[in-house]
PDB file of C-alpha atoms in Angstrom:
ATOM      1  CA  MET D   1     -15.549   9.644  -6.445  1.00 75.00           C
ATOM      2  CA  HIS D   2     -14.413  11.404  -3.274  1.00 92.00           C
ATOM      3  CA  PRO D   3     -11.031  13.114  -3.749  1.00 95.00           C
ATOM      4  CA  MET D   4      -9.484  11.226  -0.802  1.00 97.00           C
ATOM      5  CA  ILE D   5     -10.510   7.864  -2.267  1.00 97.00           C
ATOM      6  CA  LEU D   6      -8.930   8.919  -5.537  1.00 97.00           C
ATOM      7  CA  ALA D   7      -5.801  10.091  -3.681  1.00 98.00           C
ATOM      8  CA  SER D   8      -5.357   6.835  -1.737  1.00 98.00           C
ATOM      9  CA  LEU D   9      -5.942   4.561  -4.703  1.00 98.00           C
ATOM     10  CA  ALA D  10      -3.706   6.666  -6.964  1.00 98.00           C
ATOM     11  CA  LEU D  11      -1.021   6.670  -4.262  1.00 98.00           C
ATOM     12  CA  ASN D  12      -1.171   2.879  -4.043  1.00 98.00           C
ATOM     13  CA  ILE D  13      -0.789   2.571  -7.808  1.00 98.00           C
ATOM     14  CA  ALA D  14       1.955   5.201  -8.061  1.00 98.00           C
ATOM     15  CA  VAL D  15       4.008   3.505  -5.339  1.00 98.00           C
ATOM     16  CA  LEU D  16       3.292  -0.138  -6.067  1.00 98.00           C
ATOM     17  CA  ALA D  17       3.718  -0.174  -9.854  1.00 98.00           C
ATOM     18  CA  PRO D  18       7.443   0.693  -9.748  1.00 98.00           C
ATOM     19  CA  VAL D  19       8.036  -1.323  -6.561  1.00 97.00           C
ATOM     20  CA  CYS D  20       6.434  -4.446  -8.060  1.00 98.00           C
ATOM     21  CA  PHE D  21       8.360  -3.981 -11.284  1.00 98.00           C
ATOM     22  CA  GLY D  22      11.626  -3.497  -9.368  1.00 97.00           C
ATOM     23  CA  LEU D  23      11.036  -6.585  -7.240  1.00 97.00           C
ATOM     24  CA  PHE D  24      10.050  -8.629 -10.282  1.00 96.00           C
ATOM     25  CA  VAL D  25      13.162  -7.717 -12.307  1.00 97.00           C
ATOM     26  CA  ARG D  26      15.358  -7.847  -9.185  1.00 95.00           C
ATOM     27  CA  ALA D  27      16.529  -4.260  -9.564  1.00 96.00           C
ATOM     28  CA  ASP D  28      19.613  -3.352  -7.519  1.00 95.00           C
ATOM     29  CA  TRP D  29      17.733  -0.810  -5.396  1.00 94.00           C
ATOM     30  CA  THR D  30      15.352  -3.511  -4.167  1.00 94.00           C
ATOM     31  CA  VAL D  31      18.185  -5.266  -2.334  1.00 93.00           C
ATOM     32  CA  ARG D  32      18.838  -2.138  -0.260  1.00 88.00           C
ATOM     33  CA  ALA D  33      15.162  -1.685   0.546  1.00 90.00           C
ATOM     34  CA  TYR D  34      13.877  -5.291   0.734  1.00 92.00           C
ATOM     35  CA  GLY D  35      16.939  -7.488   1.114  1.00 91.00           C
ATOM     36  CA  HIS D  36      18.235 -10.156  -1.207  1.00 95.00           C
ATOM     37  CA  PRO D  37      15.815 -12.225  -3.299  1.00 95.00           C
ATOM     38  CA  SER D  38      14.168 -14.870  -1.143  1.00 96.00           C
ATOM     39  CA  PRO D  39      10.878 -16.739  -0.841  1.00 97.00           C
ATOM     40  CA  ALA D  40       9.723 -14.111   1.668  1.00 95.00           C
ATOM     41  CA  ARG D  41      10.429 -11.327  -0.823  1.00 95.00           C
ATOM     42  CA  GLY D  42       8.475 -13.259  -3.458  1.00 96.00           C
ATOM     43  CA  ILE D  43       5.522 -13.534  -1.082  1.00 97.00           C
ATOM     44  CA  LEU D  44       5.740  -9.794  -0.413  1.00 96.00           C
ATOM     45  CA  LEU D  45       5.663  -9.178  -4.176  1.00 97.00           C
ATOM     46  CA  SER D  46       2.478 -11.270  -4.390  1.00 98.00           C
ATOM     47  CA  VAL D  47       0.855  -9.226  -1.624  1.00 97.00           C
ATOM     48  CA  TYR D  48       1.917  -5.969  -3.294  1.00 98.00           C
ATOM     49  CA  LEU D  49       0.536  -7.193  -6.641  1.00 98.00           C
ATOM     50  CA  ALA D  50      -2.785  -8.032  -4.992  1.00 98.00           C
ATOM     51  CA  ILE D  51      -3.017  -4.523  -3.517  1.00 98.00           C
ATOM     52  CA  LEU D  52      -2.046  -3.016  -6.889  1.00 98.00           C
ATOM     53  CA  VAL D  53      -4.708  -5.005  -8.759  1.00 98.00           C
ATOM     54  CA  ALA D  54      -7.378  -4.231  -6.134  1.00 98.00           C
ATOM     55  CA  SER D  55      -6.484  -0.528  -6.159  1.00 98.00           C
ATOM     56  CA  THR D  56      -6.700  -0.405  -9.953  1.00 98.00           C
ATOM     57  CA  ALA D  57     -10.053  -2.212  -9.987  1.00 98.00           C
ATOM     58  CA  LEU D  58     -11.442   0.078  -7.277  1.00 98.00           C
ATOM     59  CA  LEU D  59     -10.208   3.139  -9.120  1.00 97.00           C
ATOM     60  CA  LEU D  60     -12.255   2.005 -12.117  1.00 96.00           C
ATOM     61  CA  ASN D  61     -15.284   1.061  -9.985  1.00 96.00           C
ATOM     62  CA  PRO D  62     -15.023   2.710  -6.565  1.00 93.00           C
ATOM     63  CA  VAL D  63     -17.130   1.062  -3.891  1.00 96.00           C
ATOM     64  CA  PRO D  64     -16.384   3.039  -0.703  1.00 96.00           C
ATOM     65  CA  GLN D  65     -16.872   0.069   1.634  1.00 96.00           C
ATOM     66  CA  MET D  66     -14.445  -2.049  -0.397  1.00 97.00           C
ATOM     67  CA  VAL D  67     -11.939   0.804  -0.553  1.00 98.00           C
ATOM     68  CA  ALA D  68     -12.194   1.158   3.223  1.00 98.00           C
ATOM     69  CA  GLY D  69     -11.581  -2.573   3.715  1.00 97.00           C
ATOM     70  CA  LEU D  70      -8.475  -2.500   1.529  1.00 98.00           C
ATOM     71  CA  LEU D  71      -7.113   0.612   3.213  1.00 98.00           C
ATOM     72  CA  VAL D  72      -7.749  -0.613   6.776  1.00 98.00           C
ATOM     73  CA  LEU D  73      -5.740  -3.769   6.064  1.00 98.00           C
ATOM     74  CA  GLN D  74      -2.948  -1.639   4.624  1.00 98.00           C
ATOM     75  CA  ILE D  75      -2.990   0.697   7.626  1.00 98.00           C
ATOM     76  CA  VAL D  76      -2.618  -2.234  10.016  1.00 98.00           C
ATOM     77  CA  TYR D  77       0.297  -3.806   8.181  1.00 96.00           C
ATOM     78  CA  LYS D  78       2.008  -0.496   7.527  1.00 97.00           C
ATOM     79  CA  VAL D  79       1.745   0.719  11.129  1.00 98.00           C
ATOM     80  CA  THR D  80       3.103  -2.582  12.440  1.00 97.00           C
ATOM     81  CA  THR D  81       6.161  -2.597  10.143  1.00 96.00           C
ATOM     82  CA  PRO D  82       8.419  -0.698  12.575  1.00 97.00           C
ATOM     83  CA  ILE D  83       7.779  -3.477  15.087  1.00 97.00           C
ATOM     84  CA  THR D  84       8.217  -6.370  12.656  1.00 95.00           C
ATOM     85  CA  VAL D  85      11.254  -4.866  10.925  1.00 94.00           C
ATOM     86  CA  GLY D  86      12.792  -3.703  14.189  1.00 96.00           C
ATOM     87  CA  THR D  87      13.609  -0.162  13.047  1.00 94.00           C
ATOM     88  CA  ILE D  88      11.937   2.999  11.915  1.00 95.00           C
ATOM     89  CA  GLY D  89      14.954   3.993   9.814  1.00 92.00           C
ATOM     90  CA  ASN D  90      14.295   1.647   6.892  1.00 91.00           C
ATOM     91  CA  PRO D  91      13.001   3.589   3.858  1.00 91.00           C
ATOM     92  CA  VAL D  92      10.156   1.116   3.343  1.00 93.00           C
ATOM     93  CA  VAL D  93       9.053   1.540   6.971  1.00 95.00           C
ATOM     94  CA  LEU D  94       9.119   5.329   6.650  1.00 96.00           C
ATOM     95  CA  SER D  95       7.121   5.325   3.425  1.00 96.00           C
ATOM     96  CA  ASN D  96       4.657   2.843   4.943  1.00 97.00           C
ATOM     97  CA  LEU D  97       3.970   5.206   7.828  1.00 97.00           C
ATOM     98  CA  GLY D  98       3.413   8.161   5.511  1.00 97.00           C
ATOM     99  CA  ILE D  99       1.074   6.182   3.273  1.00 98.00           C
ATOM    100  CA  ALA D 100      -0.802   4.853   6.325  1.00 98.00           C
ATOM    101  CA  ALA D 101      -1.454   8.443   7.404  1.00 98.00           C
ATOM    102  CA  VAL D 102      -2.986   9.290   4.022  1.00 98.00           C
ATOM    103  CA  HIS D 103      -5.070   6.127   4.081  1.00 98.00           C
ATOM    104  CA  ALA D 104      -6.260   6.866   7.636  1.00 98.00           C
ATOM    105  CA  VAL D 105      -7.637  10.218   6.478  1.00 98.00           C
ATOM    106  CA  THR D 106      -9.397   8.466   3.598  1.00 98.00           C
ATOM    107  CA  VAL D 107     -10.934   5.830   5.880  1.00 98.00           C
ATOM    108  CA  ALA D 108     -12.083   8.550   8.306  1.00 97.00           C
ATOM    109  CA  THR D 109     -13.673  10.386   5.388  1.00 97.00           C
ATOM    110  CA  ILE D 110     -15.456   7.255   4.163  1.00 96.00           C
ATOM    111  CA  TRP D 111     -16.626   6.519   7.697  1.00 95.00           C
ATOM    112  CA  SER D 112     -17.936  10.055   8.300  1.00 92.00           C
ATOM    113  CA  GLU D 113     -19.783  10.143   4.974  1.00 88.00           C
ATOM    114  CA  ALA D 114     -21.348   6.734   5.626  1.00 82.00           C
ATOM    115  CA  ARG D 115     -22.726   7.997   8.942  1.00 76.00           C
ATOM    116  CA  LEU D 116     -24.472  11.003   7.350  1.00 57.00           C
TER     117      LEU D 116
END
């Protein structure tokens, strides 16, 4: 497995496992980062769980094209969060942008290796 694929998938798991757990148990810190419990926050938890499960499965059986598909979707949603949230100062927005940068390098690596 390419080190950047490993890095992106491990990053997803390292970030999403505690975030999903915190959202699920309604930890106090999740209110500051994600707002009060609501149907929208529950939907976000479902999306995060899907990314966590897909990342774990792809870590166990990495298919570069599938990894690229997952990461491209994440890049799009993460890069658009400053627009949809209306600020760049939210900690979730800032972390999204940093993670999107890592994922962009991984996608570029997958793309360049596929073209060889």
